[in-house]
Short mmCIF file of C-alpha atoms and ligand atoms in Angstrom, two decimals:
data_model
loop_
_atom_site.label_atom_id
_atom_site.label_comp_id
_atom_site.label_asym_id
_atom_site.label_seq_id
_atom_site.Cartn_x
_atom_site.Cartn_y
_atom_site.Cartn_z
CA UNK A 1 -14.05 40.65 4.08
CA UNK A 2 -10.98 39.59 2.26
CA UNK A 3 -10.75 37.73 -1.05
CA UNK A 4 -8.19 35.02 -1.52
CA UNK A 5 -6.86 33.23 -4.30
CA UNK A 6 -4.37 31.53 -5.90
CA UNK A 7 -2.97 28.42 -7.69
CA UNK A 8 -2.84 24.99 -7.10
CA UNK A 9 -1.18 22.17 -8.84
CA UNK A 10 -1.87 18.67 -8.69
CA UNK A 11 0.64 16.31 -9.35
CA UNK A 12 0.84 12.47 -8.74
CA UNK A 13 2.00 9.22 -10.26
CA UNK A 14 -0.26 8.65 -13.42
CA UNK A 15 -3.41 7.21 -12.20
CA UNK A 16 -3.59 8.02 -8.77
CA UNK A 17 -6.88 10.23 -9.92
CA UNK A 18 -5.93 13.70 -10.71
CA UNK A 19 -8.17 14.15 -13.33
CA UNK A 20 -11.00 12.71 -11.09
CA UNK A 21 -9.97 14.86 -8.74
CA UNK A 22 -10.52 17.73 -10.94
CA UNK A 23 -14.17 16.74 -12.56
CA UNK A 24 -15.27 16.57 -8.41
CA UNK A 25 -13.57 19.84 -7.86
CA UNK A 26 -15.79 21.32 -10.63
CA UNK A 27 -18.51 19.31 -10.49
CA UNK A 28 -18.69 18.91 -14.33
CA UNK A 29 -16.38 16.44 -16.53
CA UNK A 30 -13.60 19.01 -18.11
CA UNK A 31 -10.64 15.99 -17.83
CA UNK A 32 -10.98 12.60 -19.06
CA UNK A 33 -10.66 9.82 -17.14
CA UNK A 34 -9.16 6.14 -17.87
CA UNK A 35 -7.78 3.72 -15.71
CA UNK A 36 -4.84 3.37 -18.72
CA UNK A 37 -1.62 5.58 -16.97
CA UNK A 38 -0.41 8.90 -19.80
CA UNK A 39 -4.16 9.61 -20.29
CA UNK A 40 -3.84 13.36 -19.73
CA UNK A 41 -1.59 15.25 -22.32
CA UNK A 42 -2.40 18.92 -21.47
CA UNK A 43 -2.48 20.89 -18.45
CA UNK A 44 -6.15 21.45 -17.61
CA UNK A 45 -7.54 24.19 -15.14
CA UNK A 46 -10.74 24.13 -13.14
CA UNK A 47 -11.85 27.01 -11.30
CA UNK A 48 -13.76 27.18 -8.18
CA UNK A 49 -15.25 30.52 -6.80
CA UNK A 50 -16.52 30.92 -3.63
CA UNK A 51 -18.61 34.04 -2.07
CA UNK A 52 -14.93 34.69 -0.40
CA UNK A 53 -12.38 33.36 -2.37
CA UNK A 54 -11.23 31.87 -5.97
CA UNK A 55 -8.55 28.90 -6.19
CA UNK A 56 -7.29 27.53 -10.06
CA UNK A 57 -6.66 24.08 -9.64
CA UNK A 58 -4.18 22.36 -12.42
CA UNK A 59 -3.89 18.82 -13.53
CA UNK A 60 -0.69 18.49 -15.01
CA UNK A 61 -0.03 15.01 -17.03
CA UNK A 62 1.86 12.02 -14.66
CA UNK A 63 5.48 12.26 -14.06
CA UNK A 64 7.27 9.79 -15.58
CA UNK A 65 10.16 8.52 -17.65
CA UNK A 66 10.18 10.54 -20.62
CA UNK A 67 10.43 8.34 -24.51
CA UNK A 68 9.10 10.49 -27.43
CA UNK A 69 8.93 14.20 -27.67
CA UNK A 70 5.04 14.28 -26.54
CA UNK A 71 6.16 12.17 -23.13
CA UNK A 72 8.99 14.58 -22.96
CA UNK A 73 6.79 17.94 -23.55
CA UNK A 74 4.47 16.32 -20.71
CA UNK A 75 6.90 15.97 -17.95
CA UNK A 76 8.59 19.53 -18.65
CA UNK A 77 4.98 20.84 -18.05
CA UNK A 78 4.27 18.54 -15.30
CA UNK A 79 7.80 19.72 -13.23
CA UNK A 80 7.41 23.72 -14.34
CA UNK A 81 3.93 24.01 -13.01
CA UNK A 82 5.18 23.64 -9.61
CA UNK A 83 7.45 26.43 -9.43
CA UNK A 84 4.86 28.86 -10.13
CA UNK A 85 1.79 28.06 -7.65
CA UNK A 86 0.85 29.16 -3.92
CA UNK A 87 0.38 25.18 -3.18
CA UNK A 88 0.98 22.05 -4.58
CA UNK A 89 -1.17 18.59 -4.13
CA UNK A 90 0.75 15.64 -4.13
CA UNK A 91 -1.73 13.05 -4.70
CA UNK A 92 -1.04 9.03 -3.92
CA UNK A 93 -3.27 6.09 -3.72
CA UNK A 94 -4.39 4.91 -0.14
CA UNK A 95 -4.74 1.24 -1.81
CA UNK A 96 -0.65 0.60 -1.52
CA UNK A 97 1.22 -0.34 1.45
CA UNK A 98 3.92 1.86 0.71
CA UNK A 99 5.28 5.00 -1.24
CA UNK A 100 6.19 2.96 -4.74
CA UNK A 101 9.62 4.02 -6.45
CA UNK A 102 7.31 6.93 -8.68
CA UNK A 103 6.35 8.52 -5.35
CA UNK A 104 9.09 8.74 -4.11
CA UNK A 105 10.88 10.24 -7.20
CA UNK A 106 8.07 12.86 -7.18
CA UNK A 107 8.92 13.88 -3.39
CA UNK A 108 12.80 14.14 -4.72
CA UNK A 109 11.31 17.09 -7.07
CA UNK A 110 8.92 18.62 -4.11
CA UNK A 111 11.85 18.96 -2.08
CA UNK A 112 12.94 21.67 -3.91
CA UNK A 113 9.45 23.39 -4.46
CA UNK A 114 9.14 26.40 -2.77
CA UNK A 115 5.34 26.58 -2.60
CA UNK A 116 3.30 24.54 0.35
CA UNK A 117 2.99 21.15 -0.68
CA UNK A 118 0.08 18.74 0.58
CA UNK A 119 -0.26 15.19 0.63
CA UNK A 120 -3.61 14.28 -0.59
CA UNK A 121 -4.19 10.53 -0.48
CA UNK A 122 -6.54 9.42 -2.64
CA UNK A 123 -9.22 6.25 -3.47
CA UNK A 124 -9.70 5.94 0.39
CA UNK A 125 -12.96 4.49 -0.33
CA UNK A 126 -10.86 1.18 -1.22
CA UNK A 127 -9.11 0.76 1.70
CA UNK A 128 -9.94 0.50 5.80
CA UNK A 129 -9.34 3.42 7.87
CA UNK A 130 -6.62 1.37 9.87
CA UNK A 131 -4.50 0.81 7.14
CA UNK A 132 -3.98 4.33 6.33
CA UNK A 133 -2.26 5.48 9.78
CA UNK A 134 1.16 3.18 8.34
CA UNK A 135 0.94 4.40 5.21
CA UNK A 136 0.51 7.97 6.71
CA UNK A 137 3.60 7.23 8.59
CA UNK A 138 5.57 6.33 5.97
CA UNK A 139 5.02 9.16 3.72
CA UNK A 140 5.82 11.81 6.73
CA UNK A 141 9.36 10.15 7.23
CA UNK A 142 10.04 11.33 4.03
CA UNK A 143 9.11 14.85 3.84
CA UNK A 144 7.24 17.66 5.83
CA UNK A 145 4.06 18.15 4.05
CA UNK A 146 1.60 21.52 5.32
CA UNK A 147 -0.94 18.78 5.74
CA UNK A 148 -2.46 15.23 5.21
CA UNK A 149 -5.29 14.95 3.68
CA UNK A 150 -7.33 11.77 2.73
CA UNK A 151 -10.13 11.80 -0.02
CA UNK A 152 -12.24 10.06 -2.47
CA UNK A 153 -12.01 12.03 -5.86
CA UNK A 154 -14.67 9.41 -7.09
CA UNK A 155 -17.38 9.60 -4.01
CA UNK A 156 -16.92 12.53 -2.17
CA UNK A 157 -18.82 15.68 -3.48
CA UNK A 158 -17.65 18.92 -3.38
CA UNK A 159 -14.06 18.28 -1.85
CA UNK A 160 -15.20 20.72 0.93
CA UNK A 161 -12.55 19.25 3.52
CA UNK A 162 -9.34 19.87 0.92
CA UNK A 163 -10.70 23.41 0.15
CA UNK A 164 -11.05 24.81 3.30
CA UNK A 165 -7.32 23.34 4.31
CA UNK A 166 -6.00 24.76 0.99
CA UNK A 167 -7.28 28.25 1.54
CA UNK A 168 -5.37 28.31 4.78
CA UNK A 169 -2.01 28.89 2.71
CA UNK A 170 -3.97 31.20 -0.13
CA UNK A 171 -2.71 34.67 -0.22
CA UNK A 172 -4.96 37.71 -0.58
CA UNK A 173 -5.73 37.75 -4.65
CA UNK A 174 -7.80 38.93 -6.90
CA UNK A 175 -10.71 37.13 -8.77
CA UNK A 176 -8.78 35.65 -12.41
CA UNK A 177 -11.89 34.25 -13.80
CA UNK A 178 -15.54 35.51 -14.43
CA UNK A 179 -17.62 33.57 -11.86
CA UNK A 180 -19.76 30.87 -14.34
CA UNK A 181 -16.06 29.66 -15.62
CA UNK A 182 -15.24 26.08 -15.10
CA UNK A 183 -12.43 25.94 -16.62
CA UNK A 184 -9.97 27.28 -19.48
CA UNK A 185 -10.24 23.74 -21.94
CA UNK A 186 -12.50 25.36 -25.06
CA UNK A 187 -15.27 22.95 -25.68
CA UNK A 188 -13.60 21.57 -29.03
CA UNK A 189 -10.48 20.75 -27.52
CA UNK A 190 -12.82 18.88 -24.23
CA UNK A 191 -15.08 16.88 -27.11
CA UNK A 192 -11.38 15.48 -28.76
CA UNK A 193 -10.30 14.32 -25.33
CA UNK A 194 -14.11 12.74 -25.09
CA UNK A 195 -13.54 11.16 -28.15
CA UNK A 196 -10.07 9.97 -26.70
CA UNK A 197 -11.61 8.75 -23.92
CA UNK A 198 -14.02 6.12 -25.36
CA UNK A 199 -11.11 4.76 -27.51
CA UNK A 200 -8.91 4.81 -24.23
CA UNK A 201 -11.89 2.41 -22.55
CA UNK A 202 -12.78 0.53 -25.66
CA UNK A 203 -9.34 -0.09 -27.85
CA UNK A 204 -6.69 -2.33 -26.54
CA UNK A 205 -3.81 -1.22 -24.71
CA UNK A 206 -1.00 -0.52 -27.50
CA UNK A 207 -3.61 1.42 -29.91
CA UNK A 208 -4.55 4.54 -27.81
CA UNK A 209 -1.53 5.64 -26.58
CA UNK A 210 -0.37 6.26 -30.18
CA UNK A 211 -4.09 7.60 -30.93
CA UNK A 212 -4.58 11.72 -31.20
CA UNK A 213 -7.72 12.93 -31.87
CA UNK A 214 -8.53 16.50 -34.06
CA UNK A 215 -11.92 18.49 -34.23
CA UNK A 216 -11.70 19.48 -37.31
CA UNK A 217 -14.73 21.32 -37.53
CA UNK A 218 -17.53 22.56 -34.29
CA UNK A 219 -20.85 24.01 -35.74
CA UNK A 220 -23.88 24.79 -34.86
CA UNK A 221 -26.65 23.92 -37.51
CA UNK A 222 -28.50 26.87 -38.63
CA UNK A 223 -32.12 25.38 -38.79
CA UNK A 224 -31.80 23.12 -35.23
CA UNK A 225 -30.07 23.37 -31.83
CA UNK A 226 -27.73 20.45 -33.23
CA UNK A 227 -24.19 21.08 -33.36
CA UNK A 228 -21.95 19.02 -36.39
CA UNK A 229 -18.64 18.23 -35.22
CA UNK A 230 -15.93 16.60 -37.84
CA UNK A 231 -13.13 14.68 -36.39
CA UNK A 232 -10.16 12.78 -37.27
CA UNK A 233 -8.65 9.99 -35.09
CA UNK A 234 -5.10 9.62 -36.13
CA UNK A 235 -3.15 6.54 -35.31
CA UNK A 236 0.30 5.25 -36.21
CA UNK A 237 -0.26 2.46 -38.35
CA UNK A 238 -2.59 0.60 -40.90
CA UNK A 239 -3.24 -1.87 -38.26
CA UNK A 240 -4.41 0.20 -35.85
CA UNK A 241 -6.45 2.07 -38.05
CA UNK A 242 -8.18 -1.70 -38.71
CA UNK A 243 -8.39 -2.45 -34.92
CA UNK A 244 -10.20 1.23 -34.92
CA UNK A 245 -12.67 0.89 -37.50
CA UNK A 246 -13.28 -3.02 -36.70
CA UNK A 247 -15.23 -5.25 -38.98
CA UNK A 248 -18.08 -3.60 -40.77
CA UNK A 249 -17.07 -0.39 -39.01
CA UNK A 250 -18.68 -1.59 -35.96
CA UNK A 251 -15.84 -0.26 -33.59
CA UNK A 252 -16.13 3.28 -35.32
CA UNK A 253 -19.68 3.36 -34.68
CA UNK A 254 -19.36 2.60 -30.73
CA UNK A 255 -16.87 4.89 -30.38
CA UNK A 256 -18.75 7.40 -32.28
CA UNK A 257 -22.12 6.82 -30.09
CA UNK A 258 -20.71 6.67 -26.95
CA UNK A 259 -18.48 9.95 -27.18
CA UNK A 260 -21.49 11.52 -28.85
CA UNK A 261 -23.45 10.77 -25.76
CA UNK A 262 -20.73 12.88 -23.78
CA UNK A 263 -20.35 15.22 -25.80
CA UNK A 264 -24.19 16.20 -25.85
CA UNK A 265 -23.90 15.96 -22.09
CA UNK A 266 -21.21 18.42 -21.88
CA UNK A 267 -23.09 20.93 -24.44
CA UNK A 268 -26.54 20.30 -23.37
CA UNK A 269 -27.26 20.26 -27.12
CA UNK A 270 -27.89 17.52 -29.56
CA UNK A 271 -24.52 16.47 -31.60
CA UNK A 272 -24.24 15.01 -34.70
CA UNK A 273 -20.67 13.87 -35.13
CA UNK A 274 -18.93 12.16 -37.96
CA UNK A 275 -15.89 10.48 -36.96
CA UNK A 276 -12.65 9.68 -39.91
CA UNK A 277 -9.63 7.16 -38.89
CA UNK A 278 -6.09 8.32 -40.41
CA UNK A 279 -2.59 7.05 -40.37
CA UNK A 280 0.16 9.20 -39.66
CA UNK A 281 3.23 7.28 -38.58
CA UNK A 282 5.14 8.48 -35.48
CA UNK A 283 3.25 11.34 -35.10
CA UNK A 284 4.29 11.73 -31.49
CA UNK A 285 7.87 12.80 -32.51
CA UNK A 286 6.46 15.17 -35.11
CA UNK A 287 6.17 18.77 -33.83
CA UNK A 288 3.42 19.72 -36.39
CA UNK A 289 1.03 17.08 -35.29
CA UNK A 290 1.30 17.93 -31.40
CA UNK A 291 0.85 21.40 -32.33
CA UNK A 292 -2.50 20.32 -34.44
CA UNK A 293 -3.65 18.23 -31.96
CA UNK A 294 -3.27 21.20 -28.98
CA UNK A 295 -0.30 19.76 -27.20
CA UNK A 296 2.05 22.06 -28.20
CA UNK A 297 1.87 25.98 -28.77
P1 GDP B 301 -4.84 10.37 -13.42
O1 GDP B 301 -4.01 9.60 -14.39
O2 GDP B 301 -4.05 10.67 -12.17
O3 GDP B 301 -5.47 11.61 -14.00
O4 GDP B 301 -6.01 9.39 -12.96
P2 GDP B 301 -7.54 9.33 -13.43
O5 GDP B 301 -8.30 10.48 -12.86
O6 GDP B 301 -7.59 9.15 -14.91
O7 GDP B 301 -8.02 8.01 -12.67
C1 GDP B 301 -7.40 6.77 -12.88
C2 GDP B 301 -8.34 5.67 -12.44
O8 GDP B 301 -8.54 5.69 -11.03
C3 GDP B 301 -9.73 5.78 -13.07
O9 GDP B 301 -10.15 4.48 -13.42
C4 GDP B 301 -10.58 6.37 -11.95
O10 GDP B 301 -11.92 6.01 -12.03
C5 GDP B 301 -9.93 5.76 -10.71
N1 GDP B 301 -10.11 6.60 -9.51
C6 GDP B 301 -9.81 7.91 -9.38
N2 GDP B 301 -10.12 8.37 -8.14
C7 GDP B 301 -10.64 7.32 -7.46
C8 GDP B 301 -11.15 7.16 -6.11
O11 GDP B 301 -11.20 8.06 -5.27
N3 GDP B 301 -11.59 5.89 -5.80
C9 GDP B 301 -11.56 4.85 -6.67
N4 GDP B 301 -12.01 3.68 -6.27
N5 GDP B 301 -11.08 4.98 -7.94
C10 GDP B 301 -10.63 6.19 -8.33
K1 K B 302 -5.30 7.84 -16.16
MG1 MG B 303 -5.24 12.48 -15.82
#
């Protein structure tokens, strides 16, 4: 029998659920989630292998209007990752009435992609199945897609449905990645982004976009199966490093013990992780700190 694979890119307005998309692909939390838009910075892959076949899924950050060099960085990556693949996902939300200006500057870029490019329309589990067929209308007036396909990245399983329609378009490939691989995020870089998350879900809304978070230091303890991880949470100014400490520390500490929870999760080992706050102003127009903080090579 033939093997196939090849890649896939996701790409969407931010918060239409790529990165949801991804952790039910894989069956394992590799991208952080957050109902704030710009939550994903880096492109994360997840691989699925099958007896048969092997696809690399990638979930590029949202494209959108570009205003510091990190916003700038993630819309370059989000637009070259689509030259490059055997198919391309365009995700929306099935909870609109019709393709919002964002869509429909995505499909301007799409037009122009030479790969296969499906319409995935997510979050159907929000909406009734009769008001899909307009909105499925509306988004084939505008471009030829290889196929239209509607999904739940937060209740369906396995995504068998999108899979099998996928590999219709995969070439015959070879096998990229050893079999047990999930994906290519190293854990350190996966326990920042946990650590991101929380402060994503428990900081208000100014604060975390200008939050980046560094593992400084991933070890496992010599005399137990717990692993010490060091990290600094740098914001971009002395108030925000108040709002994420909070009185007493009490903010710190939540932060801390949820992402801890996570973390062990992720490892299936105990973690015992200290957690510092620092200041570094503008560091999202400073090409040293998005190269610490993995955004940049
Ligand atoms: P991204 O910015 O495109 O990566 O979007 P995320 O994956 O971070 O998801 C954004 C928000 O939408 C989160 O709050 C998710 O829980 C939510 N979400 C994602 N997929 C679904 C879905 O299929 N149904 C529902 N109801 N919510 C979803
Ligand atoms: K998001
Ligand atoms: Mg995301």
């Amino acid at each position: 029998m033939s093997f196939k694979s090849g890649f896939v890119s996701i790409v969407g307005r931010p918060n239409v659920g790529k990165s949801t998309l991804l952790n039910s692909i894989t069956g394992e939390k590799i991208a952080i989630m957050s109902e704030k838009p710009q939550t994903t910075r880096n492109t994360i892959k997840a691989v699925v292998t099958g007896d048969n076949y092997q696809l690399v899924f990638i979930d590029t950050p949202g494209i959108h209007k570009p205003k510091t060099k990190l916003g700038d960085y993630m819309v370059n990556i989000a637009v070259e990752s689509l030259s490059e693949v055997d198919a391309v996902l365009f995700l929306v939300e099935a909870n609109t009435v019709k393709p919002g200006p964002g869509d429909l500057y995505i499909i301007d870029q799409l037009k122009n992609v030479k790969s296969n490019v499906f319409l995935v329309i997510n979050k159907i589990d929000l909406v009734d199945k009769a008001q899909l067929l307009p909105l499925i209308d509306a988004y084939k007036d505008l471009m030829d897609f290889e196929a239209i396909i509607p999904i739940s990245a937060l209740t369906d399983g396995k995504q068998d449905l999108l899979i099998s329609e996928v590999l219709k378009v995969m070439p015959e490939g070879p096998k990229y990645f050893p079999d047990d691989m999930l994906t290519d995020q190293p854990e350190k870089l996966i326990a920042a982004e946990l650590i991101r998350e929380k402060i994503l879900q428990l900081v208000s809304d100014e604060v975390p976009h200008g939050v980046g978070v560094e593992v400084i230091s991933f070890k496992q303890r010599e005399d137990k199966n717990i692993i010490n991880i060091q990290a600094n949470i740098y914001c971009e100014k002395d108030t925000h490093k108040g709002i994420l400490i909070g009185k007493g520390g009490k903010m710190l500490k939540k932060i801390g013990s949820l992402s801890r929870i996570e973390i062990e999760n992720l490892l299936g080992t105990k973690v015992f992780l200290e957690l510092w706050v620092k200041v570094k102003p503008d560091w999202r127009n400073n090409e040293q700190m998005l190269k610490v903080l993995g955004y940049k090579k």
